[in-house]
Short mmCIF file of C-alpha atoms in Angstrom, two decimals:
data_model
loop_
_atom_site.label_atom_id
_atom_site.label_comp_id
_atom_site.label_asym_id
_atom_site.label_seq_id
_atom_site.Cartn_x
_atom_site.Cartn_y
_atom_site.Cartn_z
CA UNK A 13 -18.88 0.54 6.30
CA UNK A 14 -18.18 3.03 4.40
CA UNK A 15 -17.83 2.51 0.00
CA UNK A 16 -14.45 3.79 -2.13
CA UNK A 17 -15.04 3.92 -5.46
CA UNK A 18 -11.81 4.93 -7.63
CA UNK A 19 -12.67 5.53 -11.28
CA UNK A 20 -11.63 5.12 -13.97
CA UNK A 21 -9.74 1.49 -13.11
CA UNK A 22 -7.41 1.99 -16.01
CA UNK A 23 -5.75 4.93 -17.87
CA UNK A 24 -3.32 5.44 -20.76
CA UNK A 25 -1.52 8.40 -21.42
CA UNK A 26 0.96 9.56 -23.26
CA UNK A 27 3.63 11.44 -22.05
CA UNK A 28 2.71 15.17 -21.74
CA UNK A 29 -0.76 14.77 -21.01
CA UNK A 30 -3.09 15.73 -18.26
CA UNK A 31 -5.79 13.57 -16.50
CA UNK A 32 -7.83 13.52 -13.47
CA UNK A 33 -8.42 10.68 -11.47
CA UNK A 34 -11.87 10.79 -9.26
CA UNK A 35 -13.24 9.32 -6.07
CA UNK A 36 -15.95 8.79 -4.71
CA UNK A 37 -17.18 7.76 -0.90
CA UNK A 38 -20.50 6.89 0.42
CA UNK A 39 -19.96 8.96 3.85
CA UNK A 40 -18.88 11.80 5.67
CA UNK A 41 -14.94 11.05 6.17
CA UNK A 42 -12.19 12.59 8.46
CA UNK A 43 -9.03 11.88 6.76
CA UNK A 44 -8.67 11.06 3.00
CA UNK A 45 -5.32 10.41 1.42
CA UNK A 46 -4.58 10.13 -2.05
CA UNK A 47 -1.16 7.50 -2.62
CA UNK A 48 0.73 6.11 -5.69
CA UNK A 49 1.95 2.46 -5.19
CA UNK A 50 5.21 2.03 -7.29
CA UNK A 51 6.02 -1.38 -8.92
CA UNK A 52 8.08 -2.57 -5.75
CA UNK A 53 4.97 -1.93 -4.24
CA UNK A 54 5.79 1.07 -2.04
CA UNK A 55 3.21 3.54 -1.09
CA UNK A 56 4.22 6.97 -1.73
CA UNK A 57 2.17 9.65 0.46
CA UNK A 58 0.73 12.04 -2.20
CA UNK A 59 -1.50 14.05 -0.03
CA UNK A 60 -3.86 14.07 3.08
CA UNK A 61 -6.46 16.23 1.90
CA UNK A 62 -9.76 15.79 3.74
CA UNK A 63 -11.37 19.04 2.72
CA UNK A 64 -10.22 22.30 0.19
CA UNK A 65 -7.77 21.76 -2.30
CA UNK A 66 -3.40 21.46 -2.32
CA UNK A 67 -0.90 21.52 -4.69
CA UNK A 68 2.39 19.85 -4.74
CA UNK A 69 4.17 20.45 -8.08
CA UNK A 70 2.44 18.68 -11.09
CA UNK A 71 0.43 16.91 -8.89
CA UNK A 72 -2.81 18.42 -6.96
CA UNK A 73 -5.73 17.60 -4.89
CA UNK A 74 -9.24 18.72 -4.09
CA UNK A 75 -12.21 16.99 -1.56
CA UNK A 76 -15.32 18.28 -1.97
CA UNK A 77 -16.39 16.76 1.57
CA UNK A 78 -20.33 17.75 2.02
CA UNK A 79 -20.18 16.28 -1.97
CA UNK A 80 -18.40 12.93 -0.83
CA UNK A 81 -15.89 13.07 -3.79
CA UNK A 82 -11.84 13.91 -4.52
CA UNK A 83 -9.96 14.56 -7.53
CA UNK A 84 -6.30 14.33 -8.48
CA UNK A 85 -5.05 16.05 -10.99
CA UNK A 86 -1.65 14.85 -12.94
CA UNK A 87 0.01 17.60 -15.35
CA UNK A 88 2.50 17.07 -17.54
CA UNK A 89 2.62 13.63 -16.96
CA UNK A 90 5.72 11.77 -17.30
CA UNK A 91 6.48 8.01 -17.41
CA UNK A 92 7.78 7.97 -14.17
CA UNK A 93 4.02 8.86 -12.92
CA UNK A 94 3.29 5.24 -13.92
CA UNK A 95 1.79 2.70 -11.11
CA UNK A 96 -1.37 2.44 -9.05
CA UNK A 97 -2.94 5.52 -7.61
CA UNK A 98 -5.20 5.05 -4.46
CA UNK A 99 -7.68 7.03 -2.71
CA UNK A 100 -8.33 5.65 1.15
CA UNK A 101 -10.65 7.09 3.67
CA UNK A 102 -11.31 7.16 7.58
CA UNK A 103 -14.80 7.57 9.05
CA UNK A 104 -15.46 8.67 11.97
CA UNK A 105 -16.81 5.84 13.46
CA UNK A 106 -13.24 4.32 12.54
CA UNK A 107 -10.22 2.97 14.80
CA UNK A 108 -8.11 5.65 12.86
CA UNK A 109 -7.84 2.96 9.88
CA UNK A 110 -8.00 3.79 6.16
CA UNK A 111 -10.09 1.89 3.66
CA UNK A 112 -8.81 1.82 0.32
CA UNK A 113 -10.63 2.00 -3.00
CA UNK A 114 -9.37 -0.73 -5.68
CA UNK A 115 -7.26 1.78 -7.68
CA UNK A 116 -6.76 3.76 -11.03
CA UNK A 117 -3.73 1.93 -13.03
CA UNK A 118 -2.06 4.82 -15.18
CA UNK A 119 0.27 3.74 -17.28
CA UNK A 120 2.30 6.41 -19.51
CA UNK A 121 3.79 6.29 -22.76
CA UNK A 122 6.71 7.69 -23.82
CA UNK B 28 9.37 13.12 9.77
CA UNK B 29 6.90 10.27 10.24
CA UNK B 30 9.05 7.44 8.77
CA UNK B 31 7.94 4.13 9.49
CA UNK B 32 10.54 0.92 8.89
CA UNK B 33 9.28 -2.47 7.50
CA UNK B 34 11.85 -5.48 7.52
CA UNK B 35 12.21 -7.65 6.21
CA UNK B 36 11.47 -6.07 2.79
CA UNK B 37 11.00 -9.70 1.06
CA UNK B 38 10.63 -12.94 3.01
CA UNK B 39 10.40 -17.03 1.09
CA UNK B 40 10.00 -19.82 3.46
CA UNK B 41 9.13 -23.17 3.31
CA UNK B 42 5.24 -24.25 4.30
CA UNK B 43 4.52 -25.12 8.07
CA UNK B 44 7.47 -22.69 9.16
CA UNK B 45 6.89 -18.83 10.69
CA UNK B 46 7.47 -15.67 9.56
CA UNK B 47 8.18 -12.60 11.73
CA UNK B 48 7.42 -9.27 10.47
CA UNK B 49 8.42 -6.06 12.08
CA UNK B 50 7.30 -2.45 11.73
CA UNK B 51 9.06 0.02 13.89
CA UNK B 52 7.56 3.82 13.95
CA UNK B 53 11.18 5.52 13.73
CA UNK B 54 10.68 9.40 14.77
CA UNK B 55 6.68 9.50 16.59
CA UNK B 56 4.95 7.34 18.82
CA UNK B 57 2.57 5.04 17.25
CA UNK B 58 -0.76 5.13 19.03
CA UNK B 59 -2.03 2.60 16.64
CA UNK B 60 -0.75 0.58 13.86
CA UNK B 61 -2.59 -1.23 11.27
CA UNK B 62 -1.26 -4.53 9.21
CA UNK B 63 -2.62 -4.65 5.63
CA UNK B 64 -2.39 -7.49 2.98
CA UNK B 65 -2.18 -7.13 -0.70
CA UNK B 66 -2.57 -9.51 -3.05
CA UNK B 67 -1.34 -8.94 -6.77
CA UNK B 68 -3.40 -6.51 -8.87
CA UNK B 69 -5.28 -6.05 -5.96
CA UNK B 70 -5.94 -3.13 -3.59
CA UNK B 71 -5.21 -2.71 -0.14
CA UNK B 72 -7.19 -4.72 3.23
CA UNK B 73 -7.13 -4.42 6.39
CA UNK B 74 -5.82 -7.30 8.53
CA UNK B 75 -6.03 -6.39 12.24
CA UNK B 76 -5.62 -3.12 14.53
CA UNK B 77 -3.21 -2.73 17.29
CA UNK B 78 -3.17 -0.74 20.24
CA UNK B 79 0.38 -0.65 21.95
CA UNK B 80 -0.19 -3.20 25.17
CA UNK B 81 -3.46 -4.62 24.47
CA UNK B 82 -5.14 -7.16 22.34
CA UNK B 83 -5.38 -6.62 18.36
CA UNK B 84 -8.81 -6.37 16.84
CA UNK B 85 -8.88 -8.59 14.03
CA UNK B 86 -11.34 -7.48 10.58
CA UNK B 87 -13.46 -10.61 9.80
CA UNK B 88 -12.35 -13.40 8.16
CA UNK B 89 -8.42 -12.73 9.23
CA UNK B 90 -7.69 -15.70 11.94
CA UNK B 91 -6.15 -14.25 14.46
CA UNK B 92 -4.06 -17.82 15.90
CA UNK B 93 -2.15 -17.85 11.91
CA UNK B 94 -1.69 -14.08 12.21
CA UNK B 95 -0.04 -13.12 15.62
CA UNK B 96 0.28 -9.41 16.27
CA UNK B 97 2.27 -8.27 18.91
CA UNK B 98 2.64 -4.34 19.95
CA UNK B 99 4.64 -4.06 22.47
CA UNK B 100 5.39 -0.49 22.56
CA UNK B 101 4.53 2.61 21.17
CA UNK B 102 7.45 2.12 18.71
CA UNK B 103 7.10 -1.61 17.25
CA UNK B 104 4.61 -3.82 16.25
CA UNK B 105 5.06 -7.32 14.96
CA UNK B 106 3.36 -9.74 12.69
CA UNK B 107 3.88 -13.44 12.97
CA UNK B 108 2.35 -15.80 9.53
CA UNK B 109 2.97 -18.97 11.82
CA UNK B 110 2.23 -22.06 9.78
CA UNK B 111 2.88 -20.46 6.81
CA UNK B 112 0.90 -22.35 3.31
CA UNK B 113 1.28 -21.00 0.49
CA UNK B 114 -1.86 -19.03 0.08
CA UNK B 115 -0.52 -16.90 2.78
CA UNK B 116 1.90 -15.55 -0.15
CA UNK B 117 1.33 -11.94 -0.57
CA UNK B 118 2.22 -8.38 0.04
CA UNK B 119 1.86 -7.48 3.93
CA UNK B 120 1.98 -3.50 4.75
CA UNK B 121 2.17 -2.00 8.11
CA UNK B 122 0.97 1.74 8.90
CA UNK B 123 1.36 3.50 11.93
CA UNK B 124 -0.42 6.69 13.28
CA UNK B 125 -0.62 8.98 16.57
CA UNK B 126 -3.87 9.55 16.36
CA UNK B 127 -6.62 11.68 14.50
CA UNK B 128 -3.55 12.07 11.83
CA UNK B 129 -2.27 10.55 8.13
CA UNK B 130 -1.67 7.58 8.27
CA UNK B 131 1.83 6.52 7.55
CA UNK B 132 2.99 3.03 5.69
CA UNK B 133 5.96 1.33 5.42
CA UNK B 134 7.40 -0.45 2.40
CA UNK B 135 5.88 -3.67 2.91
CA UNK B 136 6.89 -6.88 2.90
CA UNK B 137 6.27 -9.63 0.46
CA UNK B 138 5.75 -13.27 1.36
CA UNK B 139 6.69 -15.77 -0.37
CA UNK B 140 5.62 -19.58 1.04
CA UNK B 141 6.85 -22.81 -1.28
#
C-alpha cells in the first residue's frame, strides 16, 4: 500500500514564527488532506488539496502530485496552532479510505 | 455542511461488557464510512470499511466478531467493542464520505475498559 511519511516528527516554535511541515507519499494519490488533531483529540479539516496550492488565512497548502510530496505552511504562528498535524492520502486503488502518516507534533511557545 | 456526529464522546466500562458506538452523517448521505482507532501518541488506523447494507471489510489483524459494525443506512453506522478488555482502551474515530470526496471525521470517541 501506499507509504506517508510526515517529517519532521517534532517541532518547537516560538510564537511568531513560520515553519513548514512536509510530506511525502510513495504513489500517485487522489485525495490528500492535511488535519490538525487538538488535545481532545478532534480532527480539524485543514484542507483537501490533492494537486496546486490553497490558502486559508495563516495557514496554506501545496501538492506537488507528479513529485509525490505536500507542504503546509504555518505563519505567524500562535500557541493555539499547537497539537498534531497530519497528512492522509487515498490511492486509487482505495475503498475511498485515507491512510495517515504518523504526524508532525508542533508545539508553540509563548 | 458535511458534519458528521460521534456519541458517545467518552465511554468507561467494566471488562467482558459492550460498547456501542454511533456515527451518524448529519446533512449528506454516507456512501461509505470508515472506523479508525488511535492509540495515544499514535497516528491514525484503519479498522474496517462499511458500505450502507452490506458486510464491512475488515483491515488485517482487526477481528471482526470483537468489533461489530453495523451500517444500516446511508445515515448511521455503528461500532460494537463487545467483550470489552482493557487493551481495547483507545481513541475510536468514525469518517464518513459520498464518494470520490474529503473525507469527513467525527470527534471520536475514547474507550476506556477497567
Amino acid at each position: 500500500g501506499i507509504q506517508v511519511e510526515q517529517s519532521p516528527p517534532d517541532l518547537i516554535l516560538q510564537e511568531g514564527a513560520n515553519s513548514t511541515l512536509r510530506c511525502n507519499f510513495s504513489d500517485s494519490v487522489n485525495n490528500l488532506q492535511w488535519f490538525h488533531q487538538n488535545p481532545w483529540g478532534q480532527l480539524i479539516n485543514l484542507f483537501y488539496i490533492p494537486s496546486g496550492t490553497k490558502q486559508n488565512g495563516r495557514l496554506s497548502a501545496t501538492t506537488v502530485a507528479t513529485e509525490r510530496y505536500s507542504l503546509l505552511y504555518i505563519s505567524s504562528s500562535q500557541t493555539t496552532d499547537s497539537g498534531v498535524y497530519f497528512c492522509a492520502v487515498r490511492g486509487g486503488g482505495s475503498q475511498g479510505n485515507l491512510i495517515f502518516g504518523k504526524g508532525t507534533k508542533l508545539s508553540v511557545k509563548p | 455542511g458535511a458534519v458528521v456526529s460521534q456519541h458517545p464522546s467518552r465511554v468507561i466500562c467494566k471488562s467482558g461488557t459492550s460498547v456501542k458506538i454511533e456515527c451518524r452523517s448529519l446533512d449528506f448521505q454516507a456512501t461509505t464510512m470508515f472506523w479508525y482507532r488511535q492509540f495515544p501518541k499514535q497516528s491514525l488506523m484503519l479498522m474496517a470499511t462499511s458500505n450502507e447494507g452490506s458486510k464491512a471489510t475488515y483491515e488485517q489483524g482487526v477481528e471482526k466478531d470483537k468489533f461489530l459494525i453495523n451500517h444500516a443506512s446511508l445515515t448511521l453506522s455503528t461500532l460494537t467493542v463487545t467483550s470489552a478488555h482493557p487493551e481495547d482502551s483507545s481513541f475510536y474515530i468514525c469518517s464518513a464520505t459520498t464518494g470520490n470526496s474529503p473525507l469527513h471525521f467525527g470527534n471520536g470517541t475514547r474507550l476506556t475498559v477497567t
